Amino acid sequence: GMDINTIINAVNNGFGDIMGKIGLIILFGVTIGKVLEKSGGAFVIASKILAVIGSKSIHLAMLITGYILSVPVFADSALLIMNPLNKVLSKKAGVSFAGTTAALALGLTASHTMVPPTPGPIAAAGILEADLGSVMIYGILVSSISLIACYFFATKIASRIDLPIELEAVVTKHEKPALWKSLLAIVIPILLIVCKSIMDYPEFTFGPSLFKTLISFLGTPVIALLVGVLLSLVLPKKLDEKIFSATGWFGESLREAAPIIFITGAGGIFGRMLQNSGIADTITSEFTGMQLGLFLPFLLAACLKTTQGSSTVALVTTASIIAPLMGSLGLNDPLMATLTVLSIGAGASVVSHVNDSFFWVLTQLTGMNVKQGYQIQSAGTFVFGVTSMIIITILSKILV
């Protein structure tokens, strides 16, 4: 029942508003990950974590390494980096390759769906107007606690599956960047965003000062991620066309970021259309008395993830549908907006199966057959998503 002008405005404003909030943030986040991957910085971080945890705790090492690497680096790329190391260490320690692979995959999934600056959570936070620093803090809290269940799944259940190890030559870079340089581009932006978020909490009263002004500026997500991009440039030995050209690292970043940015923009259009359509009133009347609250975004995201495969699309689409319903569902409080983003993230991990590209990358790299993929990846993502939702529900009861 919308007139033509309303439809055109919904398309233009829906796309433009969301792009203005998060378009550059997604691009900068992808760029940081690409430079870390190509320079060997991600490999250095992974190797250090493995060295600190030790070869006796391969499952824990893979879980934590996957979790940390998937924050700046795409899960597929992080898996490519980690798979050769996982094979060698599992063989050397004599532990089940299926178990360590499950730990690695679930570590990658956890931060991919819940911890900014990963694109999906950034997009969902932007659409729902949740504070990114708050999403980051609670996202780390919820996902890291959920990893406890994932650890037991990997060691007690997935480890029973027989998955042979086919070793290939592990290629490492001769000139690897220093660890402190590799961490700069990840740690500094996160600290800046978190500091700004803490300073913005109404419970804290910081008077006007140069420090507050500086943190307010640098902690704005788009500026913090730009700082991260600039800091990532200390990693390469030489800044040349290999990095900045259309076929170089930045060019690859653009190609990887473009589909996510346009899907997110389409989600913004979808959300604006839904707002104009009066769907909030319709759904509110349908669900009156059911008091689903946070379970509605979780279930919706889980349905979308399971039916079409992409966690990012599930995050963006669910956020677009839920945005006009936040008030009627009782989720428009700032903390509830944060928990809504996380409940969507939990749902967007349930479950990874044959229509998910990551499922095929995982099975093909490790030599799993489809049945083993279901037993390891599909069951594991179900465990992670449901555990996360239970933790989010408990937090909502305690904090709200």
CSV table of C-alpha atoms in Angstrom, one decimal:
chain,number,residue,atom,x,y,z
A,1,GLY,CA,0.0,0.0,0.0
A,2,MET,CA,3.0,2.3,-0.2
A,3,ASP,CA,3.1,5.1,-2.9
A,4,ILE,CA,6.0,5.3,-5.3
A,5,ASN,CA,7.8,8.2,-3.5
A,6,THR,CA,7.7,6.3,-0.2
A,7,ILE,CA,9.2,3.2,-1.8
A,8,ILE,CA,12.0,5.3,-3.5
A,9,ASN,CA,12.8,7.1,-0.3
A,10,ALA,CA,12.9,3.8,1.6
A,11,VAL,CA,15.4,2.4,-0.9
A,12,ASN,CA,17.6,5.5,-0.8
A,13,ASN,CA,17.4,6.3,2.9
A,14,GLY,CA,17.5,2.7,4.0
A,15,PHE,CA,20.7,2.0,2.0
A,16,GLY,CA,22.3,5.4,2.7
A,17,ASP,CA,21.7,5.5,6.5
A,18,ILE,CA,23.2,2.1,7.2
A,19,MET,CA,26.1,2.7,4.8
A,20,GLY,CA,26.8,6.0,6.6
A,21,LYS,CA,27.0,4.1,9.9
A,22,ILE,CA,29.0,1.0,9.1
A,23,GLY,CA,30.1,0.9,5.4
A,24,LEU,CA,33.7,2.1,6.1
A,25,ILE,CA,33.9,0.2,9.4
A,26,ILE,CA,33.3,-3.1,7.6
A,27,LEU,CA,35.9,-2.1,4.9
A,28,PHE,CA,38.5,-1.1,7.5
A,29,GLY,CA,37.9,-4.3,9.5
A,30,VAL,CA,38.4,-6.5,6.4
A,31,THR,CA,41.5,-4.6,5.4
A,32,ILE,CA,43.2,-5.1,8.8
A,33,GLY,CA,42.5,-8.8,8.5
A,34,LYS,CA,43.9,-9.0,5.0
A,35,VAL,CA,47.1,-7.3,5.9
A,36,LEU,CA,47.6,-9.5,9.0
A,37,GLU,CA,47.0,-12.6,6.8
A,38,LYS,CA,49.2,-11.6,3.9
A,39,SER,CA,52.1,-10.2,6.0
A,40,GLY,CA,52.3,-13.3,8.2
A,41,GLY,CA,51.2,-11.4,11.3
A,42,ALA,CA,48.2,-13.8,11.8
A,43,PHE,CA,50.6,-16.7,11.7
A,44,VAL,CA,52.9,-15.1,14.3
A,45,ILE,CA,49.9,-14.5,16.7
A,46,ALA,CA,48.8,-18.1,16.2
A,47,SER,CA,52.3,-19.5,16.8
A,48,LYS,CA,52.7,-17.5,19.9
A,49,ILE,CA,49.4,-18.6,21.4
A,50,LEU,CA,50.3,-22.2,20.7
A,51,ALA,CA,53.7,-21.8,22.2
A,52,VAL,CA,52.3,-20.2,25.4
A,53,ILE,CA,49.5,-22.8,25.9
A,54,GLY,CA,51.8,-25.7,25.0
A,55,SER,CA,51.6,-28.9,23.0
A,56,LYS,CA,49.9,-30.8,25.8
A,57,SER,CA,46.7,-28.8,25.5
A,58,ILE,CA,46.2,-28.8,21.7
A,59,HIS,CA,42.4,-28.6,22.0
A,60,LEU,CA,42.5,-25.5,24.2
A,61,ALA,CA,45.2,-23.9,22.0
A,62,MET,CA,43.1,-24.4,18.8
A,63,LEU,CA,40.0,-23.1,20.5
A,64,ILE,CA,41.7,-19.9,21.8
A,65,THR,CA,43.7,-19.3,18.6
A,66,GLY,CA,40.7,-19.7,16.4
A,67,TYR,CA,38.7,-17.4,18.6
A,68,ILE,CA,41.4,-14.6,18.5
A,69,LEU,CA,42.2,-14.9,14.8
A,70,SER,CA,38.6,-14.8,13.7
A,71,VAL,CA,38.1,-11.3,15.2
A,72,PRO,CA,40.3,-9.6,12.5
A,73,VAL,CA,40.6,-12.3,9.9
A,74,PHE,CA,37.7,-14.0,8.0
A,75,ALA,CA,36.9,-17.5,9.4
A,76,ASP,CA,37.7,-19.1,6.1
A,77,SER,CA,41.1,-17.4,5.8
A,78,ALA,CA,41.9,-18.1,9.5
A,79,LEU,CA,41.1,-21.8,8.9
A,80,LEU,CA,43.5,-21.9,5.9
A,81,ILE,CA,46.3,-20.4,8.1
A,82,MET,CA,45.7,-22.7,11.0
A,83,ASN,CA,44.9,-26.0,9.4
A,84,PRO,CA,48.6,-27.0,8.6
A,85,LEU,CA,49.6,-26.2,12.2
A,86,ASN,CA,46.6,-28.1,13.5
A,87,LYS,CA,47.6,-31.2,11.6
A,88,VAL,CA,51.3,-31.1,12.6
A,89,LEU,CA,50.5,-30.5,16.3
A,90,SER,CA,47.8,-33.1,16.5
A,91,LYS,CA,50.0,-35.7,14.9
A,92,LYS,CA,52.9,-34.8,17.2
A,93,ALA,CA,50.8,-34.9,20.3
A,94,GLY,CA,49.0,-38.0,19.3
A,95,VAL,CA,45.5,-36.6,19.9
A,96,SER,CA,42.3,-36.9,17.8
A,97,PHE,CA,42.5,-34.7,14.7
A,98,ALA,CA,38.7,-34.6,14.7
A,99,GLY,CA,38.7,-33.2,18.2
A,100,THR,CA,41.3,-30.4,17.6
A,101,THR,CA,39.5,-29.5,14.3
A,102,ALA,CA,36.2,-29.2,16.1
A,103,ALA,CA,37.9,-26.9,18.7
A,104,LEU,CA,39.5,-24.7,16.0
A,105,ALA,CA,36.2,-24.5,14.0
A,106,LEU,CA,34.1,-23.5,17.0
A,107,GLY,CA,36.7,-21.0,18.2
A,108,LEU,CA,36.5,-19.4,14.7
A,109,THR,CA,32.6,-19.5,14.7
A,110,ALA,CA,32.3,-17.9,18.2
A,111,SER,CA,34.1,-14.6,17.5
A,112,HIS,CA,32.8,-14.6,13.8
A,113,THR,CA,29.2,-14.3,15.0
A,114,MET,CA,29.6,-12.3,18.2
A,115,VAL,CA,32.7,-10.1,18.5
A,116,PRO,CA,33.2,-6.9,16.6
A,117,PRO,CA,35.0,-5.8,14.5
A,118,THR,CA,33.9,-8.9,12.6
A,119,PRO,CA,31.5,-7.6,9.9
A,120,GLY,CA,28.3,-9.4,10.9
A,121,PRO,CA,28.1,-8.2,14.5
A,122,ILE,CA,29.1,-4.7,13.4
A,123,ALA,CA,26.3,-4.6,10.9
A,124,ALA,CA,23.7,-5.9,13.4
A,125,ALA,CA,24.8,-3.4,16.0
A,126,GLY,CA,24.6,-0.6,13.4
A,127,ILE,CA,21.1,-1.6,12.3
A,128,LEU,CA,19.8,-1.9,15.9
A,129,GLU,CA,21.7,1.2,17.0
A,130,ALA,CA,23.4,-0.7,19.8
A,131,ASP,CA,26.6,0.7,21.3
A,132,LEU,CA,29.5,-1.1,19.6
A,133,GLY,CA,31.8,-1.0,22.6
A,134,SER,CA,29.0,-2.6,24.7
A,135,VAL,CA,28.5,-5.3,22.1
A,136,MET,CA,32.2,-5.9,22.1
A,137,ILE,CA,32.4,-6.3,25.9
A,138,TYR,CA,29.4,-8.5,26.3
A,139,GLY,CA,30.1,-10.4,23.1
A,140,ILE,CA,33.5,-11.4,24.4
A,141,LEU,CA,32.0,-12.3,27.8
A,142,VAL,CA,29.2,-14.5,26.3
A,143,SER,CA,31.1,-16.2,23.6
A,144,SER,CA,34.2,-17.0,25.8
A,145,ILE,CA,31.9,-18.6,28.4
A,146,SER,CA,30.2,-20.6,25.7
A,147,LEU,CA,33.5,-21.9,24.6
A,148,ILE,CA,33.7,-24.0,27.8
A,149,ALA,CA,30.8,-26.1,26.4
A,150,CYS,CA,32.6,-26.2,23.0
A,151,TYR,CA,35.8,-27.4,24.7
A,152,PHE,CA,34.0,-30.4,26.3
A,153,PHE,CA,32.2,-31.1,23.0
A,154,ALA,CA,35.6,-31.2,21.2
A,155,THR,CA,37.4,-33.3,23.7
A,156,LYS,CA,34.6,-35.7,24.8
A,157,ILE,CA,32.4,-36.1,21.7
A,158,ALA,CA,34.2,-35.0,18.5
A,159,SER,CA,37.4,-36.7,19.6
A,160,ARG,CA,35.7,-40.1,19.2
A,161,ILE,CA,35.4,-39.6,15.5
A,162,ASP,CA,38.2,-41.2,13.4
A,163,LEU,CA,39.7,-38.6,11.1
A,164,PRO,CA,43.0,-39.5,9.5
A,165,ILE,CA,45.7,-36.8,9.2
A,166,GLU,CA,47.1,-36.2,5.7
A,167,LEU,CA,50.3,-34.1,6.3
A,168,GLU,CA,51.5,-31.6,3.8
A,169,ALA,CA,54.5,-29.3,3.8
A,170,VAL,CA,53.9,-26.4,6.2
A,171,VAL,CA,55.0,-23.2,4.5
A,172,THR,CA,56.1,-20.5,6.8
A,173,LYS,CA,57.4,-17.0,5.9
A,174,HIS,CA,61.2,-16.4,6.2
A,175,GLU,CA,60.7,-12.9,7.4
A,176,LYS,CA,57.8,-12.8,9.9
A,177,PRO,CA,56.8,-9.5,11.7
A,178,ALA,CA,57.3,-9.1,15.4
A,179,LEU,CA,54.5,-10.2,17.7
A,180,TRP,CA,54.0,-6.7,19.1
A,181,LYS,CA,53.6,-5.3,15.6
A,182,SER,CA,51.1,-8.0,14.7
A,183,LEU,CA,48.9,-7.3,17.8
A,184,LEU,CA,48.9,-3.5,17.4
A,185,ALA,CA,46.2,-3.4,14.7
A,186,ILE,CA,43.9,-5.6,16.7
A,187,VAL,CA,44.4,-4.5,20.3
A,188,ILE,CA,44.6,-0.7,19.8
A,189,PRO,CA,41.2,-0.3,18.0
A,190,ILE,CA,39.5,-2.6,20.5
A,191,LEU,CA,40.9,-0.6,23.5
A,192,LEU,CA,39.9,2.7,21.9
A,193,ILE,CA,36.3,1.6,21.3
A,194,VAL,CA,36.0,0.0,24.7
A,195,CYS,CA,37.4,3.1,26.4
A,196,LYS,CA,34.9,5.4,24.6
A,197,SER,CA,32.1,3.1,25.5
A,198,ILE,CA,33.0,3.1,29.2
A,199,MET,CA,33.3,6.9,29.2
A,200,ASP,CA,29.8,7.1,27.7
A,201,TYR,CA,28.2,5.0,30.4
A,202,PRO,CA,25.8,7.2,32.4
A,203,GLU,CA,27.2,5.6,35.6
A,204,PHE,CA,30.5,7.4,35.0
A,205,THR,CA,30.8,11.1,35.1
A,206,PHE,CA,33.9,12.4,33.3
A,207,GLY,CA,34.2,16.1,33.1
A,208,PRO,CA,35.2,17.9,29.9
A,209,SER,CA,38.9,17.5,29.2
A,210,LEU,CA,41.4,17.1,26.3
A,211,PHE,CA,41.7,13.4,27.2
A,212,LYS,CA,37.9,12.8,27.0
A,213,THR,CA,37.7,14.7,23.7
A,214,LEU,CA,40.6,12.7,22.3
A,215,ILE,CA,39.1,9.3,23.3
A,216,SER,CA,35.6,10.3,22.1
A,217,PHE,CA,37.1,11.0,18.7
A,218,LEU,CA,39.6,8.1,18.5
A,219,GLY,CA,37.1,5.6,20.1
A,220,THR,CA,34.4,6.3,17.4
A,221,PRO,CA,34.4,2.9,15.6
A,222,VAL,CA,35.1,4.3,12.1
A,223,ILE,CA,38.1,6.2,13.4
A,224,ALA,CA,39.3,3.4,15.7
A,225,LEU,CA,39.3,0.9,12.7
A,226,LEU,CA,41.0,3.5,10.5
A,227,VAL,CA,43.7,3.7,13.2
A,228,GLY,CA,43.9,-0.1,13.0
A,229,VAL,CA,44.4,0.0,9.3
A,230,LEU,CA,47.3,2.6,9.7
A,231,LEU,CA,48.9,0.5,12.4
A,232,SER,CA,48.7,-2.6,10.2
A,233,LEU,CA,51.0,-0.9,7.7
A,234,VAL,CA,53.9,-1.4,10.1
A,235,LEU,CA,53.8,-5.1,9.3
A,236,PRO,CA,55.0,-5.3,5.7
A,237,LYS,CA,58.7,-4.8,5.1
A,238,LYS,CA,58.0,-2.5,2.1
A,239,LEU,CA,54.9,-0.4,1.3
A,240,ASP,CA,54.5,-0.7,-2.5
A,241,GLU,CA,52.0,-1.7,-5.2
A,242,LYS,CA,51.9,-5.2,-3.6
A,243,ILE,CA,49.8,-3.6,-0.8
A,244,PHE,CA,48.1,-0.6,-2.3
A,245,SER,CA,47.3,-1.6,-5.9
A,246,ALA,CA,43.9,-2.9,-7.2
A,247,THR,CA,45.5,-6.4,-7.4
A,248,GLY,CA,47.3,-6.0,-4.1
A,249,TRP,CA,46.2,-6.5,-0.5
A,250,PHE,CA,44.0,-3.4,-0.4
A,251,GLY,CA,42.4,-4.5,-3.7
A,252,GLU,CA,41.6,-7.9,-2.3
A,253,SER,CA,40.1,-6.3,0.8
A,254,LEU,CA,37.8,-4.3,-1.4
A,255,ARG,CA,36.7,-7.4,-3.3
A,256,GLU,CA,36.0,-9.3,0.0
A,257,ALA,CA,34.3,-6.4,1.7
A,258,ALA,CA,32.0,-5.4,-1.2
A,259,PRO,CA,29.5,-8.3,-1.0
A,260,ILE,CA,29.2,-7.8,2.8
A,261,ILE,CA,28.7,-4.1,2.4
A,262,PHE,CA,26.1,-4.5,-0.3
A,263,ILE,CA,24.3,-7.2,1.6
A,264,THR,CA,24.2,-5.0,4.7
A,265,GLY,CA,23.0,-2.1,2.5
A,266,ALA,CA,20.2,-4.3,1.1
A,267,GLY,CA,19.4,-5.2,4.7
A,268,GLY,CA,19.0,-1.5,5.5
A,269,ILE,CA,16.5,-1.2,2.6
A,270,PHE,CA,14.7,-4.3,3.8
A,271,GLY,CA,14.5,-2.9,7.3
A,272,ARG,CA,13.1,0.5,6.1
A,273,MET,CA,10.5,-1.2,4.0
A,274,LEU,CA,9.5,-3.4,6.9
A,275,GLN,CA,9.1,-0.3,9.1
A,276,ASN,CA,6.9,1.4,6.5
A,277,SER,CA,4.8,-1.7,6.1
A,278,GLY,CA,3.4,-1.7,9.6
A,279,ILE,CA,4.8,-5.2,10.3
A,280,ALA,CA,5.6,-4.2,13.9
A,281,ASP,CA,1.9,-3.9,14.7
A,282,THR,CA,1.1,-7.1,12.9
A,283,ILE,CA,3.8,-9.2,14.6
A,284,THR,CA,3.1,-7.6,18.0
A,285,SER,CA,-0.6,-8.6,17.8
A,286,GLU,CA,0.4,-12.1,16.7
A,287,PHE,CA,2.9,-12.6,19.6
A,288,THR,CA,0.9,-10.8,22.3
A,289,GLY,CA,1.1,-12.8,25.5
A,290,MET,CA,3.9,-15.1,24.3
A,291,GLN,CA,6.6,-12.8,25.7
A,292,LEU,CA,9.3,-14.2,23.5
A,293,GLY,CA,11.6,-11.2,24.0
A,294,LEU,CA,15.2,-12.2,23.1
A,295,PHE,CA,14.1,-15.6,21.9
A,296,LEU,CA,12.4,-14.1,18.8
A,297,PRO,CA,15.6,-12.7,17.3
A,298,PHE,CA,17.5,-15.9,18.2
A,299,LEU,CA,14.9,-18.2,16.6
A,300,LEU,CA,14.6,-16.0,13.5
A,301,ALA,CA,18.4,-15.9,13.0
A,302,ALA,CA,18.6,-19.6,13.5
A,303,CYS,CA,16.0,-20.2,10.9
A,304,LEU,CA,17.7,-17.9,8.4
A,305,LYS,CA,21.2,-19.4,9.1
A,306,THR,CA,19.9,-23.0,8.7
A,307,THR,CA,18.0,-22.3,5.5
A,308,GLN,CA,20.5,-20.1,3.6
A,309,GLY,CA,23.9,-20.8,5.1
A,310,SER,CA,25.6,-17.4,5.7
A,311,SER,CA,26.0,-16.2,9.3
A,312,THR,CA,26.5,-12.6,8.1
A,313,VAL,CA,23.3,-12.6,6.0
A,314,ALA,CA,21.4,-14.1,9.0
A,315,LEU,CA,22.8,-11.4,11.3
A,316,VAL,CA,21.9,-8.5,8.9
A,317,THR,CA,18.5,-9.8,7.8
A,318,THR,CA,17.3,-10.6,11.3
A,319,ALA,CA,18.5,-7.3,12.6
A,320,SER,CA,16.6,-5.6,9.8
A,321,ILE,CA,13.4,-7.5,10.7
A,322,ILE,CA,13.8,-6.9,14.5
A,323,ALA,CA,14.7,-3.2,14.3
A,324,PRO,CA,11.1,-1.9,14.0
A,325,LEU,CA,9.9,-4.4,16.7
A,326,MET,CA,12.4,-3.4,19.4
A,327,GLY,CA,9.9,-1.3,21.3
A,328,SER,CA,7.0,-3.7,21.2
A,329,LEU,CA,9.3,-6.6,22.2
A,330,GLY,CA,10.6,-4.6,25.2
A,331,LEU,CA,14.2,-4.6,23.8
A,332,ASN,CA,14.8,-0.8,23.3
A,333,ASP,CA,16.8,-0.3,26.5
A,334,PRO,CA,20.5,0.2,25.6
A,335,LEU,CA,21.6,-3.0,27.4
A,336,MET,CA,18.7,-5.0,25.8
A,337,ALA,CA,19.8,-3.7,22.4
A,338,THR,CA,23.2,-5.1,23.0
A,339,LEU,CA,21.8,-8.5,24.2
A,340,THR,CA,19.6,-8.5,21.1
A,341,VAL,CA,22.6,-8.2,18.8
A,342,LEU,CA,24.2,-11.1,20.7
A,343,SER,CA,21.1,-13.3,20.6
A,344,ILE,CA,21.0,-12.8,16.8
A,345,GLY,CA,24.7,-13.8,16.7
A,346,ALA,CA,23.9,-16.9,18.8
A,347,GLY,CA,21.1,-17.8,16.3
A,348,ALA,CA,23.3,-17.0,13.3
A,349,SER,CA,25.6,-19.9,14.3
A,350,VAL,CA,22.8,-22.5,14.5
A,351,VAL,CA,23.6,-24.6,12.5
A,352,SER,CA,26.4,-24.8,9.9
A,353,HIS,CA,25.7,-27.5,7.3
A,354,VAL,CA,25.9,-28.2,3.6
A,355,ASN,CA,24.6,-24.8,2.4
A,356,ASP,CA,27.3,-23.0,4.4
A,357,SER,CA,30.5,-22.3,2.5
A,358,PHE,CA,32.6,-22.6,5.7
A,359,PHE,CA,31.2,-26.2,6.1
A,360,TRP,CA,32.8,-27.1,2.7
A,361,VAL,CA,36.1,-25.3,3.4
A,362,LEU,CA,36.4,-27.2,6.7
A,363,THR,CA,35.5,-30.6,5.3
A,364,GLN,CA,37.6,-30.3,2.2
A,365,LEU,CA,40.7,-29.0,4.0
A,366,THR,CA,40.6,-31.7,6.7
A,367,GLY,CA,39.4,-34.7,4.7
A,368,MET,CA,36.1,-35.1,6.4
A,369,ASN,CA,33.2,-36.7,4.6
A,370,VAL,CA,29.7,-35.0,4.8
A,371,LYS,CA,28.5,-37.3,7.7
A,372,GLN,CA,31.6,-36.3,9.8
A,373,GLY,CA,31.0,-32.7,8.9
A,374,TYR,CA,27.5,-33.0,10.4
A,375,GLN,CA,28.9,-34.8,13.5
A,376,ILE,CA,31.6,-32.2,14.1
A,377,GLN,CA,30.6,-28.8,12.6
A,378,SER,CA,26.8,-29.0,12.6
A,379,ALA,CA,26.5,-30.5,16.1
A,380,GLY,CA,29.3,-28.2,17.4
A,381,THR,CA,27.6,-25.0,16.2
A,382,PHE,CA,24.3,-26.1,17.7
A,383,VAL,CA,26.1,-26.6,21.1
A,384,PHE,CA,27.7,-23.1,20.8
A,385,GLY,CA,24.5,-21.3,19.7
A,386,VAL,CA,22.2,-22.8,22.3
A,387,THR,CA,24.8,-22.4,25.1
A,388,SER,CA,25.3,-18.7,24.2
A,389,MET,CA,21.5,-18.1,24.2
A,390,ILE,CA,21.2,-19.7,27.7
A,391,ILE,CA,24.0,-17.3,28.9
A,392,ILE,CA,22.4,-14.3,27.3
A,393,THR,CA,19.0,-15.2,28.9
A,394,ILE,CA,20.7,-15.5,32.3
A,395,LEU,CA,22.5,-12.1,31.8
A,396,SER,CA,19.2,-10.4,30.9
A,397,LYS,CA,17.6,-11.7,34.1
A,398,ILE,CA,20.5,-10.5,36.3
A,399,LEU,CA,21.3,-7.2,34.7
A,400,VAL,CA,17.9,-5.8,33.6
